[in-house]
XYZ file of C-alpha atoms in Angstrom:
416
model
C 0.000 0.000 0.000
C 1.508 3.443 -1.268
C 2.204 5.698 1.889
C 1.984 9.506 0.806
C 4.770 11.454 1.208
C 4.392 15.188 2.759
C 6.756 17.711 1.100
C 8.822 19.470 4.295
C 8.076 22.928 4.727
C 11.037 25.618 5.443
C 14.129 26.622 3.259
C 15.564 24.300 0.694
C 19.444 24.310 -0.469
C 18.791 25.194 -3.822
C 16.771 28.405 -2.690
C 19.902 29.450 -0.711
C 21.860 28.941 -3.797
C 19.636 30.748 -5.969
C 19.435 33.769 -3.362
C 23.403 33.981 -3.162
C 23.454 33.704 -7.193
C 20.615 36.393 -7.087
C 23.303 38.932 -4.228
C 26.431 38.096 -6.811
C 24.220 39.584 -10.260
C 23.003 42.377 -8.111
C 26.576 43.191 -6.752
C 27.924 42.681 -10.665
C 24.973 45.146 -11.608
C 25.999 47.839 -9.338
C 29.662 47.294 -9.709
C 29.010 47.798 -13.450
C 26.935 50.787 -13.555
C 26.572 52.372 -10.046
C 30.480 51.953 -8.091
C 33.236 54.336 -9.432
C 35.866 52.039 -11.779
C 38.847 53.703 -9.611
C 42.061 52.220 -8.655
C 42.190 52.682 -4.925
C 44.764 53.643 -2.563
C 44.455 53.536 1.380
C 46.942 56.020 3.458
C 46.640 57.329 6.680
C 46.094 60.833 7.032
C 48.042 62.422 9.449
C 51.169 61.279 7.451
C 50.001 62.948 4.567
C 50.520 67.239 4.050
C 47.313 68.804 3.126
C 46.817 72.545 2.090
C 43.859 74.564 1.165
C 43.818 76.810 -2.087
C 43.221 80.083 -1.800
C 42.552 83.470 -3.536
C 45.430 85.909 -2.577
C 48.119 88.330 -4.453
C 50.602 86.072 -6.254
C 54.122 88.051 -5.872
C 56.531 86.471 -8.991
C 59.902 85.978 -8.020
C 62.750 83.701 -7.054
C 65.080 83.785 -4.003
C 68.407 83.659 -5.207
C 71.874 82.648 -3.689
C 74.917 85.188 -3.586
C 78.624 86.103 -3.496
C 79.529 89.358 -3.159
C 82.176 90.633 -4.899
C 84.289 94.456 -5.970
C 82.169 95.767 -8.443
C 85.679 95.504 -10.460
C 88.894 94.065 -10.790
C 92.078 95.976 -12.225
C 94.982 93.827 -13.291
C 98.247 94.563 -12.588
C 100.607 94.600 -15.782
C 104.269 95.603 -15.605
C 104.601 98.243 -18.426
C 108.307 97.479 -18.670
C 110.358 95.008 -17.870
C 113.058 94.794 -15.301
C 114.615 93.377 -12.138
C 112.784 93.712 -8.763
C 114.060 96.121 -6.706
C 112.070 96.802 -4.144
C 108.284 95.463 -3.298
C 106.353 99.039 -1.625
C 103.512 97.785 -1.179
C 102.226 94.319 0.335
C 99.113 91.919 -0.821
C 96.096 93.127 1.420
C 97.277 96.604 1.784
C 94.557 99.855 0.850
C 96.302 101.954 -1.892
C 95.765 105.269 -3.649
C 96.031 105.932 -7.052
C 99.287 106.543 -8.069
C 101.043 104.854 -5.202
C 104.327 103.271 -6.187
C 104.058 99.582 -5.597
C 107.365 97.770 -6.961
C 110.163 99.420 -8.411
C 112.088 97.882 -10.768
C 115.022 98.153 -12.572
C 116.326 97.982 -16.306
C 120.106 98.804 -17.478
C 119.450 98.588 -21.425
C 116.919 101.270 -20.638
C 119.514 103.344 -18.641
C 121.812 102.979 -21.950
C 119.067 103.917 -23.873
C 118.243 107.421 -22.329
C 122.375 108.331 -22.182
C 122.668 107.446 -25.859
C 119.046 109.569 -26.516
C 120.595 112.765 -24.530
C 123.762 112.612 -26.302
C 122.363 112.485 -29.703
C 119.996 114.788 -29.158
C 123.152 117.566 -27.764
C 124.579 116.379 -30.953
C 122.248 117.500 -33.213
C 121.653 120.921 -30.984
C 125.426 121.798 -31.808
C 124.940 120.731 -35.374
C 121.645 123.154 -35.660
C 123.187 125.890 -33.450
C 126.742 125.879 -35.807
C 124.179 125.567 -38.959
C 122.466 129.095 -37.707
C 125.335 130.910 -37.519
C 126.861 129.702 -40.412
C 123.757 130.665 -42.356
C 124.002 133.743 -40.634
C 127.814 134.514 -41.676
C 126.366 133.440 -45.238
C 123.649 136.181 -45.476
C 125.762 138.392 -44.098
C 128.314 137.895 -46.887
C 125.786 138.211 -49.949
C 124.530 141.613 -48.643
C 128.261 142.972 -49.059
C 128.478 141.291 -52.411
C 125.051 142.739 -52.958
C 126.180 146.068 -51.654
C 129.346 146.025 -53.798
C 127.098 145.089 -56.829
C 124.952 148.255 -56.167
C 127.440 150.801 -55.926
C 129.102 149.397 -58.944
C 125.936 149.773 -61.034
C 125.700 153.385 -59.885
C 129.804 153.916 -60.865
C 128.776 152.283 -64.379
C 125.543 153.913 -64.690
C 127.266 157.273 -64.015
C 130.056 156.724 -66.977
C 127.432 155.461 -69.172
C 125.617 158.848 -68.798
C 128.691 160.490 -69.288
C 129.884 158.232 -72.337
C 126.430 159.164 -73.722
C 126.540 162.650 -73.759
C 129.707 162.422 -75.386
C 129.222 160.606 -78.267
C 126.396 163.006 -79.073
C 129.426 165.414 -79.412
C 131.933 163.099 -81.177
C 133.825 163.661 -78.264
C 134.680 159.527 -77.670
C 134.767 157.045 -79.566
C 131.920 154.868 -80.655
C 133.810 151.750 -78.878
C 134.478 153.180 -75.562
C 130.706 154.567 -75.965
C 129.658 150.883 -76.131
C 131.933 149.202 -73.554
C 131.051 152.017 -71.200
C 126.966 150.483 -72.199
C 127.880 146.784 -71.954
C 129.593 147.226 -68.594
C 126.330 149.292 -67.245
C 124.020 146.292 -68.543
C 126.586 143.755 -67.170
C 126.391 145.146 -63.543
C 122.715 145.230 -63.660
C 122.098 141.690 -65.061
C 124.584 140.355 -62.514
C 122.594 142.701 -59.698
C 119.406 140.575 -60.242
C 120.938 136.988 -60.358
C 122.582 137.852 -57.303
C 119.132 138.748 -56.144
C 117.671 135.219 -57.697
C 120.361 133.778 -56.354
C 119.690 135.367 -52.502
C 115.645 134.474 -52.799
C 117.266 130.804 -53.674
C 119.380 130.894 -50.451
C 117.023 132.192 -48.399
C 114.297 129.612 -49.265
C 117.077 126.536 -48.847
C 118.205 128.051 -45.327
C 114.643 127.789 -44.957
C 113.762 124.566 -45.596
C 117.140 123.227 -44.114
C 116.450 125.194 -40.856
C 112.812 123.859 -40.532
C 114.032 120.426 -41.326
C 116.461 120.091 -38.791
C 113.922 121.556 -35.852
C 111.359 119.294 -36.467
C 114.424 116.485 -36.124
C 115.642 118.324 -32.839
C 111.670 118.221 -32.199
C 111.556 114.518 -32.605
C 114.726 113.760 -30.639
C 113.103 115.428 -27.883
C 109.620 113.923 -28.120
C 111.652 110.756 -28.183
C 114.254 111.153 -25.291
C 110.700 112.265 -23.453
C 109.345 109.137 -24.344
C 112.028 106.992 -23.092
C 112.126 109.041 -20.109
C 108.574 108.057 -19.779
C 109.692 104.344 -20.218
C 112.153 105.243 -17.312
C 109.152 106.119 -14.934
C 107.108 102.958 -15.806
C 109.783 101.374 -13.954
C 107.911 102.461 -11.208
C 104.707 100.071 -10.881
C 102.088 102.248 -9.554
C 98.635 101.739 -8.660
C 96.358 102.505 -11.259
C 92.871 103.017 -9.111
C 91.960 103.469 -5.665
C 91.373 100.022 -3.874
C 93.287 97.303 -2.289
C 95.745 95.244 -3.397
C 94.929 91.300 -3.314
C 97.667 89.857 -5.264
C 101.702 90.814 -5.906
C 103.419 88.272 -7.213
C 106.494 89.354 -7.237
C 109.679 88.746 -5.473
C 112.971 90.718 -4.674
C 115.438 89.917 -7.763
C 112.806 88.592 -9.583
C 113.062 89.358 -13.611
C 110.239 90.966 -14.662
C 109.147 90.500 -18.406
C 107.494 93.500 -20.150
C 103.663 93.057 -20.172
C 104.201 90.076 -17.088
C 101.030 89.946 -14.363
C 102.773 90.808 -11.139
C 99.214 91.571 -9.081
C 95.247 92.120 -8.614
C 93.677 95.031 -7.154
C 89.874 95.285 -6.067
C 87.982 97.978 -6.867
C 85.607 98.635 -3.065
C 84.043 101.934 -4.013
C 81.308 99.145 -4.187
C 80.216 96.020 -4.857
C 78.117 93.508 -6.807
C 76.579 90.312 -6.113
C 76.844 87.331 -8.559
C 74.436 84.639 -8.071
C 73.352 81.740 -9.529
C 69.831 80.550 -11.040
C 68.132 77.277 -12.472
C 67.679 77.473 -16.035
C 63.925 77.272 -15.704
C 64.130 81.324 -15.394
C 66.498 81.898 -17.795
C 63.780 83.884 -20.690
C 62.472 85.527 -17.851
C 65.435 87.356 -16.324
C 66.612 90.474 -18.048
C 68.950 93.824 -17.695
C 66.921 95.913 -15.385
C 65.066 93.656 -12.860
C 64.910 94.446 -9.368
C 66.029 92.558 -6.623
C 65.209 93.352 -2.572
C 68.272 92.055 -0.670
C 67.322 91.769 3.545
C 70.269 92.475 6.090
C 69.181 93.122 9.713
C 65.779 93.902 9.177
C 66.441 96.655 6.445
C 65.879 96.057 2.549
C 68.197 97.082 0.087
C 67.319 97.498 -3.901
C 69.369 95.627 -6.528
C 69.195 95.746 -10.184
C 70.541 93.211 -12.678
C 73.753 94.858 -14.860
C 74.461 91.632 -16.794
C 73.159 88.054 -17.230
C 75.799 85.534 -18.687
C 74.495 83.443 -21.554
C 76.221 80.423 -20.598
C 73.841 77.293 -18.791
C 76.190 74.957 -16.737
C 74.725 72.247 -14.593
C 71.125 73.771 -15.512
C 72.157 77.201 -13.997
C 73.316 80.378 -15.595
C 74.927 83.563 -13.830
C 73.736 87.086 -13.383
C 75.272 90.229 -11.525
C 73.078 92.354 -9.643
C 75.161 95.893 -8.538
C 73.273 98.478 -5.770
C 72.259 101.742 -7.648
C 71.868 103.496 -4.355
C 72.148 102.643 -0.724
C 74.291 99.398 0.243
C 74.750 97.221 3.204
C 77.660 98.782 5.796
C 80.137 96.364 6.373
C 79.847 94.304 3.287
C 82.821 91.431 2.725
C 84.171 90.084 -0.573
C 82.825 86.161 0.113
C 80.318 86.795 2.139
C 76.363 85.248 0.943
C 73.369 87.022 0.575
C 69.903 85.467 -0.353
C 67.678 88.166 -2.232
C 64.261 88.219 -3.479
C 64.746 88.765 -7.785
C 61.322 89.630 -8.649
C 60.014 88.469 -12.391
C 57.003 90.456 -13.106
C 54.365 91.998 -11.172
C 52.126 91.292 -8.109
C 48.701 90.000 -9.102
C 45.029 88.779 -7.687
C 45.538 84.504 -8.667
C 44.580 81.406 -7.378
C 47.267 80.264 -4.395
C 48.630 76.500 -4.382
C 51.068 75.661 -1.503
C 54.768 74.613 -2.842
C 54.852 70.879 -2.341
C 56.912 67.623 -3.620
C 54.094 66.275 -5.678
C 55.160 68.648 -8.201
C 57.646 66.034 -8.761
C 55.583 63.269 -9.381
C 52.743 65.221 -11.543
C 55.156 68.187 -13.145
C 51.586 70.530 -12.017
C 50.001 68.444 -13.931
C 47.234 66.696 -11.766
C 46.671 66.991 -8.040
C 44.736 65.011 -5.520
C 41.785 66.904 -4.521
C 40.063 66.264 -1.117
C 36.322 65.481 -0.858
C 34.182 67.211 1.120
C 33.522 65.131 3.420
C 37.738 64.882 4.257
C 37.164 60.867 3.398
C 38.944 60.270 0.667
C 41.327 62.799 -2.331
C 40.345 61.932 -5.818
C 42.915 62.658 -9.245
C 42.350 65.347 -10.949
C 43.425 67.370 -14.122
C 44.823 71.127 -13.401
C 47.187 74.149 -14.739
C 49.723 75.664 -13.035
C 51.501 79.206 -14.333
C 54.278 81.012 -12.615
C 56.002 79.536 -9.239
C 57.812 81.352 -6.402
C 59.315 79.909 -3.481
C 56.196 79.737 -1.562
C 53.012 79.322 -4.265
C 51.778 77.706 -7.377
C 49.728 80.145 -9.718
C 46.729 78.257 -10.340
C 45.238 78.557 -13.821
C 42.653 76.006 -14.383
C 41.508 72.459 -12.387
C 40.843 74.133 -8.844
C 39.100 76.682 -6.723
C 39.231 78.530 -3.590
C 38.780 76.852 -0.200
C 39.810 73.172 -1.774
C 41.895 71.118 -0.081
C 44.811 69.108 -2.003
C 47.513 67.018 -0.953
C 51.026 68.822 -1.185
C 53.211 66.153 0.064
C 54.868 63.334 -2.327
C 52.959 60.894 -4.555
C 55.786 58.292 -4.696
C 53.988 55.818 -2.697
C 50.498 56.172 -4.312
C 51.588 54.178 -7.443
C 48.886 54.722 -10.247
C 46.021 54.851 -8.029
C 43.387 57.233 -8.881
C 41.936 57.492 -5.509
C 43.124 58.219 -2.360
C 41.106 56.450 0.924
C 41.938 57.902 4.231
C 42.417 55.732 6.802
């Protein structure tokens, strides 16, 4: 006899499988099309830095590193040579201009200066004994001049005679004619003596003018070497203080040889290097604040060197007016060198995940201070303190500052 079999009320196993299959699609479903597809990293807060961005006056410059130094540097050339005689003047020591520092000595230029002095006494006998030779000369043609004169009146006067007479038949027609020929003879030999005086005059002339601008020369010259004498002398060419003579007693000196350094402190720059990143940016002309005891001082750029070594290139920045009291060649100074100026911009806090993202992307905070999601933004100018915020951010968000190194590729940030 069949016995009937009662089916047992309650829950099965293959309803509790289909109710965990039924959980799984729904979780699928919202992991598909509800959940955020971000990769996920978990840190702990309080070891992380984060700053708020904020509306403020964005001030573009960079602090910059310096050496002071003279705002020049004379070298120290020995005009002529020679054998040191005596040093004057020792390496540290404040000078004047003009101040003898090292005398030297030089024989061949002692020679030199005898031999000019004698020629030049030579040729001031030769011109004086030339003069009065000249002199004897001129006198001499005006008594053959005077002679000359008084024999064309003596011929002129028996001429006249002669003249009247052979109008009387009282001569002869021969002595009438010698008496003519001798009165034309003295006349034509009056006027070459004449020529021949204008001639002399205008050779004494020339000779005389030639042989003063000679004596002129030999003096010019004998002036010159005396001047060659006095170089001897090494003197200080500016006012400043003398940082290098290297030089020695007996020492040979050549002509043209560095024997020293001066500094010029009537002032002084500051050179200072900068990372390339600036280098279209910084021009002739920018100002710089320099901060020494609680007092600014103004600097202005004089020159910026082309060259970029190491990724930094050089500027000088001199003080047009007031400068520090007590300033040291060596000694540092950090200054402010600002780039353009101050303006209303968004304010990011300076932070090492520029090194990670290059401003590229930041991690932005939520609201709720849970979690800091990726996110695209653009930064502009940079100074020691602040990004300039272009695009990606606004005021009163919160970011993380501090380095991304440990946060991989994740996309979001869960705080701990």
């Amino acid at each position: 006899m069949d016995i009937k079999i009662e089916q047992k009320k309650g829950l099965k196993k293959k309803h509790i499988i289909w109710a965990i299959g039924g959980v799984l699609f729904i979780t699928l479903l919202y992991f598909a099309f509800f959940a955020s597809n971000l990769s996920t990293y978990r840190a702990d807060k309080e070891k992380l830095t984060i700053s708020k961005v904020e509306e403020g006056v964005f001030h573009d410059y960079v602090t910059i590193n310096g050496n002071v130094e003279p705002i020049s540097t004379v070298l120290l050339d020995a005009r002529e040579g020679g054998r040191v005689e005596e040093k004057v003047a020792e390496e540290g020591q404040m000078v004047n201009k003009g101040d003898v520092l090292v005398r030297l000595s030089n024989t061949d230029l002692s020679l030199s200066i005898l031999n000019s002095e004698a020629q030049l006494a030579e040729k001031s006998n030769f011109l004086r004994n030339t003069m009065v030779t000249m002199e004897q000369e001129k006198l001499q043609i005006k008594r053959e001049l005077l002679n000359l004169e008084f024999d064309i009146i003596r011929k002129k006067r028996t001429y006249e005679q002669n003249k009247a007479l052979i109008a009387e038949n009282l001569i002869s027609q021969e002595e009438f004619l010698m008496a003519e020929e001798d009165y034309q003879f003295a006349n034509r030999s009056f006027q070459l003596y004449m020529e021949r005086q204008r001639q002399d005059s205008i050779y004494r002339s020339i000779q005389v003018k030639q042989m003063e601008d000679n004596l002129r020369n030999m003096e010019l010259n004998l002036q010159l070497v005396r001047m060659r004498q006095d170089e001897l002398n090494v003197k200080s060419p500016v006012d400043g203080q003398l940082t290098i003579l290297d030089v020695e007693l007996g020492q040979s000196v050549p002509k043209g040889g560095r024997i020293g350094l001066m500094h010029v402190l009537t002032s002084y720059k500051v050179v200072a290097e900068i990372d390339e990143h600036y280098i279209d940016k910084v021009k002739v002309g920018l100002k710089a604040i320099l901060e020494r005891q609680g007092q600014e001082f103004e600097l202005s750029v004089r020159k910026v060197f082309p060259d970029v070594q190491n990724g930094r290139f050089t500027i000088e920045l001199i003080f047009p007016d007031e400068m520090p009291e007590n300033m040291r060649t060596g000694q540092t100074y950090y200054s402010r060198l600002q780039l353009g100026n101050p303006k209303e911009a968004l304010l990011l806090p300076k932070g090492s995940f520029f090194q990670k993202t290059g401003g590229q992307w930041i991690f932005v905070v939520s609201a709720d201070g849970t979690s800091a999601e990726k996110r695209s933004i653009k930064i502009g100018n940079q100074n020691p303190q602040y990004y300039e915020v272009l695009e990606g951010l606004q005021a009163g968000e919160e970011v993380i500052t501090s380095g991304y190194d440990s946060f991989g590729d994740s996309e979001r940030i869960v705080f701990k």
